[in-house]
PDB file of C-alpha atoms and ligand atoms in Angstrom:
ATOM      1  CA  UNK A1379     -35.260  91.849 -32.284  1.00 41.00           C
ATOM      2  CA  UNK A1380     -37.079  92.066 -35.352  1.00 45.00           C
ATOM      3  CA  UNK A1381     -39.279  95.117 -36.294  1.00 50.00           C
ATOM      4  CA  UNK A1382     -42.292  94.685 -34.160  1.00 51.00           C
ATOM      5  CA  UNK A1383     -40.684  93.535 -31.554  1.00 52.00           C
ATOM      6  CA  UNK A1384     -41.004  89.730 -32.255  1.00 60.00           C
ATOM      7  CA  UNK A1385     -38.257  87.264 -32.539  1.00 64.00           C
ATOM      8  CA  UNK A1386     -37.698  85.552 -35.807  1.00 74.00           C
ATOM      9  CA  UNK A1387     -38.018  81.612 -35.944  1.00 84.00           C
ATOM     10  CA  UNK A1388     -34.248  80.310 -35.853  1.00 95.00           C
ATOM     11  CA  UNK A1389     -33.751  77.821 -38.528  1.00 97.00           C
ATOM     12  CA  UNK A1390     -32.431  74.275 -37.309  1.00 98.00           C
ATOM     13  CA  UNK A1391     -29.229  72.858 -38.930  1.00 98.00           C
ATOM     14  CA  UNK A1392     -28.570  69.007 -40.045  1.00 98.00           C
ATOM     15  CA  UNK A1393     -27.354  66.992 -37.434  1.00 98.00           C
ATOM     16  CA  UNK A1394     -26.932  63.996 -39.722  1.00 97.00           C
ATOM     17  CA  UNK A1395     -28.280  62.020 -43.100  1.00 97.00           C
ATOM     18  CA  UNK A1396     -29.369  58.825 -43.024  1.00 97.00           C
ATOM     19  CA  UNK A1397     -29.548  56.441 -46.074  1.00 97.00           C
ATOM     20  CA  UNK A1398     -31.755  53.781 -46.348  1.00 97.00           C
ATOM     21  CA  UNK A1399     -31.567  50.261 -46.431  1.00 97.00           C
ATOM     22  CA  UNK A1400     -33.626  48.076 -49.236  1.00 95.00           C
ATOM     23  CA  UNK A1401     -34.889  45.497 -47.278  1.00 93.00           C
ATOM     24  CA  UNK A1402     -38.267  42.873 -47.612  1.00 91.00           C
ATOM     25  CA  UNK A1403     -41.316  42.893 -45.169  1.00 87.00           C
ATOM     26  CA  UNK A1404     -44.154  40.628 -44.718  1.00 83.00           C
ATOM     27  CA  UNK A1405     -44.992  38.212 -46.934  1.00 83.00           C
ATOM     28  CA  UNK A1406     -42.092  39.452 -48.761  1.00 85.00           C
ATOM     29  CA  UNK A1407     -42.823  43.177 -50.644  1.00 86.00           C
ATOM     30  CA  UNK A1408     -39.961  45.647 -51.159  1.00 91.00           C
ATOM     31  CA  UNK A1409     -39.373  48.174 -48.787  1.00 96.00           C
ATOM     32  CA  UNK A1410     -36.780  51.628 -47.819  1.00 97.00           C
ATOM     33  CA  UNK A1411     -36.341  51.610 -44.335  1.00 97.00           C
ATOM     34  CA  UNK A1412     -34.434  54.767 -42.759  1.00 97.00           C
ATOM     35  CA  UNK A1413     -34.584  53.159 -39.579  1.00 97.00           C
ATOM     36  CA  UNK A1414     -34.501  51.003 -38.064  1.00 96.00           C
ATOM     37  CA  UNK A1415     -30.958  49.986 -39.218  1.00 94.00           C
ATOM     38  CA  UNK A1416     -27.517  49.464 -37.844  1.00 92.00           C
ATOM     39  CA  UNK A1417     -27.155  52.981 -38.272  1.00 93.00           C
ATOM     40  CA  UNK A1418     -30.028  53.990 -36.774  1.00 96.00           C
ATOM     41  CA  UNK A1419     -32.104  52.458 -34.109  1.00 95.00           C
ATOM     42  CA  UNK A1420     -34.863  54.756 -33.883  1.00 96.00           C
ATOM     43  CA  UNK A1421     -35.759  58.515 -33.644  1.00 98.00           C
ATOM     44  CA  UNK A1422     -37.868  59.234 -30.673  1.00 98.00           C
ATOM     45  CA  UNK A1423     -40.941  59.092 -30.549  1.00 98.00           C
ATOM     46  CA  UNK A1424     -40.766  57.197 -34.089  1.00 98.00           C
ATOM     47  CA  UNK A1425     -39.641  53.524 -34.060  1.00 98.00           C
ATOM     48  CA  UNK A1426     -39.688  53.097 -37.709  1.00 98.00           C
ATOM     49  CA  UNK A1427     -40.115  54.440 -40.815  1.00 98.00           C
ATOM     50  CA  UNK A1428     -41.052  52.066 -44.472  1.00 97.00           C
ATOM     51  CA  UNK A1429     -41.273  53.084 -47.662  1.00 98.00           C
ATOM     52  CA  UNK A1430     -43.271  50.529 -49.114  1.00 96.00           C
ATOM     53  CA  UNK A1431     -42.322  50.042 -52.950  1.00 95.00           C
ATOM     54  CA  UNK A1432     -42.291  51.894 -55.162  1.00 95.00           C
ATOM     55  CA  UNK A1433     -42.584  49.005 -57.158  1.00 95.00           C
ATOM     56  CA  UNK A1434     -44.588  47.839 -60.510  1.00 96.00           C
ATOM     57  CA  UNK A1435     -46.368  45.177 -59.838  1.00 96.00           C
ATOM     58  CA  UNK A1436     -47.457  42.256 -62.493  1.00 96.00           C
ATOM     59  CA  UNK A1437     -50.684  40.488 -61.833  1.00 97.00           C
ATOM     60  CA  UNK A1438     -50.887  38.243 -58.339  1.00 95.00           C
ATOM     61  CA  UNK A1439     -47.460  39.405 -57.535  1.00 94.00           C
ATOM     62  CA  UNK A1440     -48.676  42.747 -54.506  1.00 94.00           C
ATOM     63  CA  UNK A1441     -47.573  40.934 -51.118  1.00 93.00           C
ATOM     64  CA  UNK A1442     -48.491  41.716 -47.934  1.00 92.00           C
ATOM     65  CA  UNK A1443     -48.020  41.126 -44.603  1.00 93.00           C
ATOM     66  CA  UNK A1444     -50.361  38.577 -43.128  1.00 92.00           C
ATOM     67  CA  UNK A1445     -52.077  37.789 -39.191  1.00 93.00           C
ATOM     68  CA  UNK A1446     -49.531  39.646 -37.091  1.00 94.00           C
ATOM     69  CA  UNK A1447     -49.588  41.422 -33.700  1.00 96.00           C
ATOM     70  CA  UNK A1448     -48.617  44.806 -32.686  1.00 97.00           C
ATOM     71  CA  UNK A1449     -49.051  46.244 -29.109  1.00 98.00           C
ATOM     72  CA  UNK A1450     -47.276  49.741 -27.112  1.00 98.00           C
ATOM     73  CA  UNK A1451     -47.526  51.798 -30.240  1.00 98.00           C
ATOM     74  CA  UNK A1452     -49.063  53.523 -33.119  1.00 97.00           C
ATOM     75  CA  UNK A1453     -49.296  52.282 -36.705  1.00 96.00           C
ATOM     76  CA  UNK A1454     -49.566  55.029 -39.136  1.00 97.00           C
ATOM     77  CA  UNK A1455     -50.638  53.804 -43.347  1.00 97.00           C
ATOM     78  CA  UNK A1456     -50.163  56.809 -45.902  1.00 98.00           C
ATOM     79  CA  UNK A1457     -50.762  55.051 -49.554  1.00 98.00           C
ATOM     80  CA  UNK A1458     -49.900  56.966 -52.410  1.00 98.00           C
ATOM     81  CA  UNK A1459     -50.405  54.649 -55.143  1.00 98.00           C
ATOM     82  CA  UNK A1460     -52.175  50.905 -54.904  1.00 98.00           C
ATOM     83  CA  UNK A1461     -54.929  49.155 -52.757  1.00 97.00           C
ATOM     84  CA  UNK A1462     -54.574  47.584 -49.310  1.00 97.00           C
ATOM     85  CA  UNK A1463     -57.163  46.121 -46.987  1.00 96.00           C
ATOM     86  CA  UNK A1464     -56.921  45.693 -43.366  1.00 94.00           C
ATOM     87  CA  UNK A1465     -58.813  43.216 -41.010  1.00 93.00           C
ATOM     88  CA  UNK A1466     -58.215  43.267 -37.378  1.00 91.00           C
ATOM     89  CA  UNK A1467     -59.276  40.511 -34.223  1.00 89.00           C
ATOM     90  CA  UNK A1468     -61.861  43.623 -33.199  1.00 83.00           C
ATOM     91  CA  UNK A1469     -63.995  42.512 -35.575  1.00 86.00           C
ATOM     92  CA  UNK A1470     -62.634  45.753 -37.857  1.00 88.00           C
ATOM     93  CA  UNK A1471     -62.045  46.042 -41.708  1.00 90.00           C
ATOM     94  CA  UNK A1472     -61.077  48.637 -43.831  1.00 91.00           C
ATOM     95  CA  UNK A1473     -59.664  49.576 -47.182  1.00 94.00           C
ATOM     96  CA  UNK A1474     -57.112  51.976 -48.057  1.00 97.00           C
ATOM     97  CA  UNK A1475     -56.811  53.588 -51.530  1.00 98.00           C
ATOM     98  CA  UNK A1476     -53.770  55.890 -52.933  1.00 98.00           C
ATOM     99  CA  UNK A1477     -53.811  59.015 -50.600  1.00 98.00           C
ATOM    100  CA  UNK A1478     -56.000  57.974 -47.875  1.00 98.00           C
ATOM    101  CA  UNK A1479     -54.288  57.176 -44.310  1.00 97.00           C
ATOM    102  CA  UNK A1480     -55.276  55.028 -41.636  1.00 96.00           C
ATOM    103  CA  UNK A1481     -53.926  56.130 -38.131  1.00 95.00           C
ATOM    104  CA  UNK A1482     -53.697  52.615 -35.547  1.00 95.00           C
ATOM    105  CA  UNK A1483     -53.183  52.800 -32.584  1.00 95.00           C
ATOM    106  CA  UNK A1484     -52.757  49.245 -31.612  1.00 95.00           C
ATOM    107  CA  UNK A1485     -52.435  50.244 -27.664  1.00 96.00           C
ATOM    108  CA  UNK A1486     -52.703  46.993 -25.419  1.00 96.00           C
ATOM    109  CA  UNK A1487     -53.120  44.784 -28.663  1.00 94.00           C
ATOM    110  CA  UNK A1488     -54.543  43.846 -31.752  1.00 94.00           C
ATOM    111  CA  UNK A1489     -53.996  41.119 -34.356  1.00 95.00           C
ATOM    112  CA  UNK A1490     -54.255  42.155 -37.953  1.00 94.00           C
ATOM    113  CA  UNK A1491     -53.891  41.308 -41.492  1.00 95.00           C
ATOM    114  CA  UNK A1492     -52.307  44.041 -43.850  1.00 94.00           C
ATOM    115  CA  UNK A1493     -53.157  42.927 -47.622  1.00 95.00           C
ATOM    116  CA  UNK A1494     -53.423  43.710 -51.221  1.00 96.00           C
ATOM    117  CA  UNK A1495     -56.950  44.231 -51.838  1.00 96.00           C
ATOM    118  CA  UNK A1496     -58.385  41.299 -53.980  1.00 95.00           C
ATOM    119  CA  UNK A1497     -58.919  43.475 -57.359  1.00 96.00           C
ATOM    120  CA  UNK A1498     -54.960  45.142 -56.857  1.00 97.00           C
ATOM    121  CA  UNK A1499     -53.537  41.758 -56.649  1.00 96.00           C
ATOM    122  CA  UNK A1500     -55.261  40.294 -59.212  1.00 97.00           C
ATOM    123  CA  UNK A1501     -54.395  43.096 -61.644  1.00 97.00           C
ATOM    124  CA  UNK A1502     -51.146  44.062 -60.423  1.00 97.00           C
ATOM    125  CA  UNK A1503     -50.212  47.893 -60.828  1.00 97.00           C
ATOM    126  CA  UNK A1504     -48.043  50.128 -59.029  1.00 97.00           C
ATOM    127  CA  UNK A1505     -47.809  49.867 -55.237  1.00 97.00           C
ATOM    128  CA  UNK A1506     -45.930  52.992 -53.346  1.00 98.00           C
ATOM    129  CA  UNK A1507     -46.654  53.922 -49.420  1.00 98.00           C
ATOM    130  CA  UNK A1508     -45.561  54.397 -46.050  1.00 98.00           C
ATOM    131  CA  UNK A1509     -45.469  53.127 -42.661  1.00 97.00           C
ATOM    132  CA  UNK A1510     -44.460  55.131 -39.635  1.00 98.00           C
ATOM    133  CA  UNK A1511     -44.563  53.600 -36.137  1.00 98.00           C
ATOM    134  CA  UNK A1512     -44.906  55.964 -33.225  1.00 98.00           C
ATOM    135  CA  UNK A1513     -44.261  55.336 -29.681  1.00 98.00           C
ATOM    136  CA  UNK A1514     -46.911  55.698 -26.936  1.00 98.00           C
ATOM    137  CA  UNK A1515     -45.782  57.041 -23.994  1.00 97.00           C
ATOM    138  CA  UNK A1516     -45.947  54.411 -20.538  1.00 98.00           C
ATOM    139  CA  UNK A1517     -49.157  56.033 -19.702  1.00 97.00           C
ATOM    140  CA  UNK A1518     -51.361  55.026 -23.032  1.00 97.00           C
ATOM    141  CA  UNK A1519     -49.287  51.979 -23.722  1.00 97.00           C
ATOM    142  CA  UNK A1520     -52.165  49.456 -22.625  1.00 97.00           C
ATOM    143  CA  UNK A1521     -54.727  51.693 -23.894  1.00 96.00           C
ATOM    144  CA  UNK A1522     -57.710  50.268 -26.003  1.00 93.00           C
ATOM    145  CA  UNK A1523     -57.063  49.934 -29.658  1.00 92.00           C
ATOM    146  CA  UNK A1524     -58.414  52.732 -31.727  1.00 91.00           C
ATOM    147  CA  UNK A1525     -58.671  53.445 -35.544  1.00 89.00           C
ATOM    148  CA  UNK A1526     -58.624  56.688 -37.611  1.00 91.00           C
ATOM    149  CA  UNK A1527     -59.438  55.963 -41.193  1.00 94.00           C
ATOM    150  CA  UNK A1528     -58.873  59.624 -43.370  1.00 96.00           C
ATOM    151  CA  UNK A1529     -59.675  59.354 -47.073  1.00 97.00           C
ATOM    152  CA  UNK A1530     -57.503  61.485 -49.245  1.00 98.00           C
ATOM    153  CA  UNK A1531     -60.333  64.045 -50.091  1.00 97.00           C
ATOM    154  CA  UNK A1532     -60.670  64.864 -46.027  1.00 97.00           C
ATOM    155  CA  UNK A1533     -57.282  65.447 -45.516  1.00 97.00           C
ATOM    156  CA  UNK A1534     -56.080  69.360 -45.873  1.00 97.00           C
ATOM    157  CA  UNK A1535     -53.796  70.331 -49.137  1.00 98.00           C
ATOM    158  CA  UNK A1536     -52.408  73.567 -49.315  1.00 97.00           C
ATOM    159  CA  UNK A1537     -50.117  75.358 -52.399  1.00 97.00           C
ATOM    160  CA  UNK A1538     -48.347  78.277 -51.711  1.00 96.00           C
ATOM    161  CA  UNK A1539     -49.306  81.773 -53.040  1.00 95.00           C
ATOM    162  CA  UNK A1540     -46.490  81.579 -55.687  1.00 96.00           C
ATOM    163  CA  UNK A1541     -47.762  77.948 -56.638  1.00 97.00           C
ATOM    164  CA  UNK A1542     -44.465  75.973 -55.722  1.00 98.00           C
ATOM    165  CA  UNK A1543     -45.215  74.311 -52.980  1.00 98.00           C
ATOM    166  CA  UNK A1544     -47.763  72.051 -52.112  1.00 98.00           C
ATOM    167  CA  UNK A1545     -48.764  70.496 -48.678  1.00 98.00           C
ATOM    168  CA  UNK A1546     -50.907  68.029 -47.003  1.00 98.00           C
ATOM    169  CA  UNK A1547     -51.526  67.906 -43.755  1.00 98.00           C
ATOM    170  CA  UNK A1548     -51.632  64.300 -41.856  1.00 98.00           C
ATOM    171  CA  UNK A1549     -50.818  65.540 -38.685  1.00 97.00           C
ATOM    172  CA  UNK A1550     -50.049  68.893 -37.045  1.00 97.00           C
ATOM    173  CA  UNK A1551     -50.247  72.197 -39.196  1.00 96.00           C
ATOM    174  CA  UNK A1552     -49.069  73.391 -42.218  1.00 95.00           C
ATOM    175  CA  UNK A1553     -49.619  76.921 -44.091  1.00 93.00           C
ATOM    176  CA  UNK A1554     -52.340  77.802 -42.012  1.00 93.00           C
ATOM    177  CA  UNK A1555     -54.061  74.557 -42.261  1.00 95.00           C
ATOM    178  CA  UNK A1556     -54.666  72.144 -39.786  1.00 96.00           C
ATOM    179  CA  UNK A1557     -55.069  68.197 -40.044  1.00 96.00           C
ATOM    180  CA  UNK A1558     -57.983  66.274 -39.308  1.00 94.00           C
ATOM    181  CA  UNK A1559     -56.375  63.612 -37.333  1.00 93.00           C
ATOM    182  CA  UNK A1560     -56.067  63.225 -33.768  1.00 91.00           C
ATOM    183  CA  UNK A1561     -52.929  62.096 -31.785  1.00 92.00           C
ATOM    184  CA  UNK A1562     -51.832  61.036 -28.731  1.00 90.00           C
ATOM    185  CA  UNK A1563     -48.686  63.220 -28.627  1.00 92.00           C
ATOM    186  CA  UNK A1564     -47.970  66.287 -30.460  1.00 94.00           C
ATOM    187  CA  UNK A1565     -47.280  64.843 -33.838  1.00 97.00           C
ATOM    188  CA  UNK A1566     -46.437  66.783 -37.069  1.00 98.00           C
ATOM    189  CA  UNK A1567     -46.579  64.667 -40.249  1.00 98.00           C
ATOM    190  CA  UNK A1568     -46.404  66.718 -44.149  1.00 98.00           C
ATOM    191  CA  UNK A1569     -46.370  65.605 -46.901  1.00 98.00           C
ATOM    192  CA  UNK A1570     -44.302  68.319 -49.255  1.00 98.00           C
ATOM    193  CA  UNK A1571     -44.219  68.422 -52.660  1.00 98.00           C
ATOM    194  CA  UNK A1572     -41.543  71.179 -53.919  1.00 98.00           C
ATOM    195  CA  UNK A1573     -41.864  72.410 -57.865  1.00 98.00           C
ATOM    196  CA  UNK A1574     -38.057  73.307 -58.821  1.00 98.00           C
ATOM    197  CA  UNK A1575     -36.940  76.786 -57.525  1.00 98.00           C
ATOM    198  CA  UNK A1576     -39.433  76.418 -54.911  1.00 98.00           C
ATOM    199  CA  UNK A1577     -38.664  76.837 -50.807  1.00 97.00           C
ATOM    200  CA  UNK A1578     -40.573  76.867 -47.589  1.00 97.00           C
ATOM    201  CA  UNK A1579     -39.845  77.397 -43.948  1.00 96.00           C
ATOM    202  CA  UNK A1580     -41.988  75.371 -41.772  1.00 97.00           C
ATOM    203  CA  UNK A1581     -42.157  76.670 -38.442  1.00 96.00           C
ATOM    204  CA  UNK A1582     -41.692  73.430 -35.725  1.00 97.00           C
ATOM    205  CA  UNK A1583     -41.939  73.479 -31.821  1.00 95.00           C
ATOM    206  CA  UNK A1584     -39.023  73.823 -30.298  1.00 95.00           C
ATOM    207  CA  UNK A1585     -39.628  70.475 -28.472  1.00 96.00           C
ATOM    208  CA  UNK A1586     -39.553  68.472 -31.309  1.00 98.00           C
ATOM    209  CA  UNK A1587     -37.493  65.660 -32.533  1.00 98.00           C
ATOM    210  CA  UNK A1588     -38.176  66.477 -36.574  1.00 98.00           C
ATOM    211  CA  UNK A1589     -36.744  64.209 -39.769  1.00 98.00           C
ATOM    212  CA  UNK A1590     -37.189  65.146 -43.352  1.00 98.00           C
ATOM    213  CA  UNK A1591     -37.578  61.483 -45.381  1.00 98.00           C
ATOM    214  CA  UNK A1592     -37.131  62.073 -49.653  1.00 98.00           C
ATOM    215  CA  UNK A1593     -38.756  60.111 -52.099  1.00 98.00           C
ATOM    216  CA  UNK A1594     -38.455  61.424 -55.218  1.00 97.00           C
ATOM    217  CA  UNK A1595     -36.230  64.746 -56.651  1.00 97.00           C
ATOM    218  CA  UNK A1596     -33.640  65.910 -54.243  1.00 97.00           C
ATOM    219  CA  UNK A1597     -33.416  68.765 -52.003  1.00 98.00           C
ATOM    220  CA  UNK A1598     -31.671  71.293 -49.855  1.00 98.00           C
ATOM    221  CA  UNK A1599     -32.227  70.955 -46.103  1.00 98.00           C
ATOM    222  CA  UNK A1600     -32.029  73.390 -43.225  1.00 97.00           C
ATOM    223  CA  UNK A1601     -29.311  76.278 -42.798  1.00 96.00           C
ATOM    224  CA  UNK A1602     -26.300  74.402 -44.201  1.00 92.00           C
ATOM    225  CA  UNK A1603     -28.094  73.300 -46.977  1.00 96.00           C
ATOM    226  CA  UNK A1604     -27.623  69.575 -47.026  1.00 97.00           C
ATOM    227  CA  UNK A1605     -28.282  67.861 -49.983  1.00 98.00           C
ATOM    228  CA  UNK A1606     -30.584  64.967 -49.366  1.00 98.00           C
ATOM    229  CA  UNK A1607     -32.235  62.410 -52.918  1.00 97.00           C
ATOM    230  CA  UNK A1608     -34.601  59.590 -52.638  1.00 97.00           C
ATOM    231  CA  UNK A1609     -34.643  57.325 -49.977  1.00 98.00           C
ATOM    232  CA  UNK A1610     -32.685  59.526 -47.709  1.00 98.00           C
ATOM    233  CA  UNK A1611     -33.567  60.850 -44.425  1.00 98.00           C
ATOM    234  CA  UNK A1612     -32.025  64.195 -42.835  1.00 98.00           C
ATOM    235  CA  UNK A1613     -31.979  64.247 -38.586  1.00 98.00           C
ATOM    236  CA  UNK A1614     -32.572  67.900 -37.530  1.00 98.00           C
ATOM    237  CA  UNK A1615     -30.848  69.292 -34.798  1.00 98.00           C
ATOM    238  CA  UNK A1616     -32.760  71.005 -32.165  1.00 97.00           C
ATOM    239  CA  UNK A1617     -31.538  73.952 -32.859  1.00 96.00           C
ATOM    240  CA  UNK A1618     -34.146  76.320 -34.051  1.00 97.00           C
ATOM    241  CA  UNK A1619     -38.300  77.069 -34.679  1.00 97.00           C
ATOM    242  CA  UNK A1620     -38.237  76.464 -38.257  1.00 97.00           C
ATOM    243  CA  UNK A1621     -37.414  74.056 -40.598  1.00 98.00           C
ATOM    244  CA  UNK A1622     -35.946  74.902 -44.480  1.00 97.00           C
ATOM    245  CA  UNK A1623     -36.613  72.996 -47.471  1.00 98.00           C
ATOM    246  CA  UNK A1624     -35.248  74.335 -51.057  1.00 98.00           C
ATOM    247  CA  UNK A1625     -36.018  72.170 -54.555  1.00 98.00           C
ATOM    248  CA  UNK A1626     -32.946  73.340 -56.407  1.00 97.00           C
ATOM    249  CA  UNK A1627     -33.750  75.322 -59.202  1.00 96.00           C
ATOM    250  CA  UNK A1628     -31.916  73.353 -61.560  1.00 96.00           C
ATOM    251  CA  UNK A1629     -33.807  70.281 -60.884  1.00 94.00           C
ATOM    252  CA  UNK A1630     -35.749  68.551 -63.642  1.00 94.00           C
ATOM    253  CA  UNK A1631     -38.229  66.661 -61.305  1.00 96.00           C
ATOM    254  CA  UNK A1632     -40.659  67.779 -57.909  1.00 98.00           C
ATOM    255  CA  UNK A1633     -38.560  67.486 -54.761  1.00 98.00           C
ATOM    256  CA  UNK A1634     -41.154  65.298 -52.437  1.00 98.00           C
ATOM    257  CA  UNK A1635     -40.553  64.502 -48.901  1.00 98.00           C
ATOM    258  CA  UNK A1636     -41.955  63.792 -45.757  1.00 98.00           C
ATOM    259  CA  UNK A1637     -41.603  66.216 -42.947  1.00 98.00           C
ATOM    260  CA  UNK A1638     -42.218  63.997 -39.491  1.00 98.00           C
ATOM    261  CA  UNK A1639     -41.594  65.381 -36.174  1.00 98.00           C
ATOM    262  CA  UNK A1640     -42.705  64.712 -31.993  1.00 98.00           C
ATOM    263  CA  UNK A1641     -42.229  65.822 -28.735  1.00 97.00           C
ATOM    264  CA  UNK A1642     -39.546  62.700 -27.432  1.00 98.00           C
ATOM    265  CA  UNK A1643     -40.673  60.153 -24.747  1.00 98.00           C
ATOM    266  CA  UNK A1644     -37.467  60.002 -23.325  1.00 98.00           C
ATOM    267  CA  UNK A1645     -38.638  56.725 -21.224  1.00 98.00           C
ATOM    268  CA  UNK A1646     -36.917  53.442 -21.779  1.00 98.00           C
ATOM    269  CA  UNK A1647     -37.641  51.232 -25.039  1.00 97.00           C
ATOM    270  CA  UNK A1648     -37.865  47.486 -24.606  1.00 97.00           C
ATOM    271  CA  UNK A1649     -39.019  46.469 -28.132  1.00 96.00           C
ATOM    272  CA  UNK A1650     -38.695  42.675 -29.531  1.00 96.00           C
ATOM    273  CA  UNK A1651     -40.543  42.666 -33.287  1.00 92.00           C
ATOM    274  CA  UNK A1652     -44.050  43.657 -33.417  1.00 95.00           C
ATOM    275  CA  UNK A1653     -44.574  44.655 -29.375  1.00 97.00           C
ATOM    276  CA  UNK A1654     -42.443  48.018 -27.823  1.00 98.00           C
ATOM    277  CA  UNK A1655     -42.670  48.445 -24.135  1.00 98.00           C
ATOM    278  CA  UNK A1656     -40.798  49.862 -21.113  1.00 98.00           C
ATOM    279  CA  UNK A1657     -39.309  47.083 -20.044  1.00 98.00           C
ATOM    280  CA  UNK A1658     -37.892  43.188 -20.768  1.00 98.00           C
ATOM    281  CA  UNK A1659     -40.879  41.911 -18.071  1.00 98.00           C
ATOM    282  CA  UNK A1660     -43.723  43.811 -20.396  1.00 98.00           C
ATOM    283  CA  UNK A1661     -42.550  41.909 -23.434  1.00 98.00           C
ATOM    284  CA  UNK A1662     -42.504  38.765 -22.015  1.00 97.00           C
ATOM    285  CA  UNK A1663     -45.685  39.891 -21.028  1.00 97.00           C
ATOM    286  CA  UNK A1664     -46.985  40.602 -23.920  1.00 97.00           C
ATOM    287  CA  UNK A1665     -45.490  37.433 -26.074  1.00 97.00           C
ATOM    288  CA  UNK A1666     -47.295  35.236 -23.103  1.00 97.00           C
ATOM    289  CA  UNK A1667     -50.269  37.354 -23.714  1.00 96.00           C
ATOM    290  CA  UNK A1668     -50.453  36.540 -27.534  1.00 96.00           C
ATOM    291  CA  UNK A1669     -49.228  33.313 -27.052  1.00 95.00           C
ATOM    292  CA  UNK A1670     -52.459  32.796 -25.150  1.00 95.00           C
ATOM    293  CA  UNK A1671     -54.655  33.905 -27.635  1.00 93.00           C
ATOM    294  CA  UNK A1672     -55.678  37.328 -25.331  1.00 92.00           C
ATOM    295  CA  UNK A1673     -54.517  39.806 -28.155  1.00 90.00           C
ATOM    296  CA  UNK A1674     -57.780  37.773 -30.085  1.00 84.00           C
ATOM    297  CA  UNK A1675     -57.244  36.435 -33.511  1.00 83.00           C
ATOM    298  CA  UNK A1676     -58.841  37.271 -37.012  1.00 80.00           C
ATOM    299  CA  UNK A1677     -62.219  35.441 -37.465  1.00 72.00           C
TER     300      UNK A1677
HETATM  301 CO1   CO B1736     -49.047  45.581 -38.735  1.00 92.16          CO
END
């Protein structure tokens, strides 16, 4: 016991690094993808993770990914850098500009369009963001589609009292701050930014699958101190409360990462492309259903 009586958090350990694969999506626009991979077929509750770019873009060359469908899950946008627009067969539109998120969840179906915004891809410029998919568990699968659209400025940051370590919060809490987004299953989901020489112990239920993903510096991960770089991805075990990051002093740029974690599903995952279910009968189901025209199309 510590003093007071309280148990300290137990640090988790690495259960294993994942690199990622370069790989194109959409109409054709450079992404890291973690998983899924041969190596990796998904983390649950997360189906996927992209890292879209980074890449510099000349003028008409951003890509995107045009009139697809998604249904059983939850499409989560973080942009850090570049301009994307969205259109959906609800009838819904949106723009997303560097730092601002959009939370989908697609439930029983939409059909959407996930673009450069006109002015970006005429220009060109840099183009650097995420997509996360989350699973929905059996019981919201067919729910109705709903969107969360979080400019940057509404989302919490944090920094550390001795200024190394910066946070914001997309989901969960981090720091003492708490997000502004809603989700259908405990969710955490930090953005970190580590100055060199700087650490932080974020505590995480113990029910949590949790992932660290690096995009730029390197870092030092949980009690054996794995070394992870950009555009790799260290598994936690679940081991522990608390999670450990370290920037190594010695670096000479910001370690910055995403910290993900969820409470599993543990249900079965039928999943062919854009549409994850329980079961081979739901995906037919659901091709037959957007086949048919029910998942509505972009007017
Ligand atoms: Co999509």
């Amino acid at each position: 016991m510590a003093p007071g009586g309280v148990e300290p958090w137990r640090e988790r350990s690495v259960a294993r690094g994942i690199d990622s694969v370069e790989t194109r999506e959409g109409g054709g626009f450079l992404v890291h993808r973690p998983f899924p991979t041969p190596t990796l077929d998904h983390f649950d509750p997360f189906l996927l993770l992209d890292e879209m770019g980074p890449s510099e873009l000349g003028p008409g060359e951003a890509k995107g990914a045009p009139d697809h469908p998604h249904r059983g899950f939850e499409t989560v946008t973080y942009l850090l850098a570049g301009r994307m627009e969205h259109r959906d067969s609800a009838g819904h539109a949106g723009a997303l500009g560097p730092g601002d998120v959009q939370w989908m969840t697609a439930g029983a179906g939409v059909v959407h369009a996930e673009m450069p915004e006109a002015g970006f891809h005429r220009e060109g410029g840099r183009m650097h963001g995420f997509q996360l998919w989350v699973n929905l568990p059996r019981r919201d699968k067919m729910t109705p589609p709903r969107y969360q659209e979080i400019p940057s400025g509404r989302i919490p940051v944090v920094t550390s009292p001795d200024g190394l370590v910066w946070v914001k919060v997309l989901a969960g809490e981090a720091l003492g701050a708490r997000a502004v987004i809603e989700t259908r299953t405990p969710i955490l989901y930090l953005h970190f930014t580590l100055r060199p020489g700087g650490r932080a112990v974020q505590p995480v239920p113990r029910d949590y699958h949790v992932f660290a993903y690096v995009f730029g510096g390197r870092g030092r991960f949980g009690t054996d101190g794995r070394e992870a770089r950009e555009h790799q991805m260290v598994l936690f075990a679940d081991d522990g409360e608390a999670v450990a990051l370290a920037a190594p002093r010695d670096s000479t740029a910001p370690l910055d990462l995403l910290l993900i974690g969820g409470v599993p599903l543990r249900e079965p995952v039928a999943r062919y492309g854009p549409f994850v279910m329980n079961t081979q009968g739901e995906i037919r189901q659901a091709i037959e259903d957007y086949q048919a025209g029910r998942l509505g199309r972009i007017v």
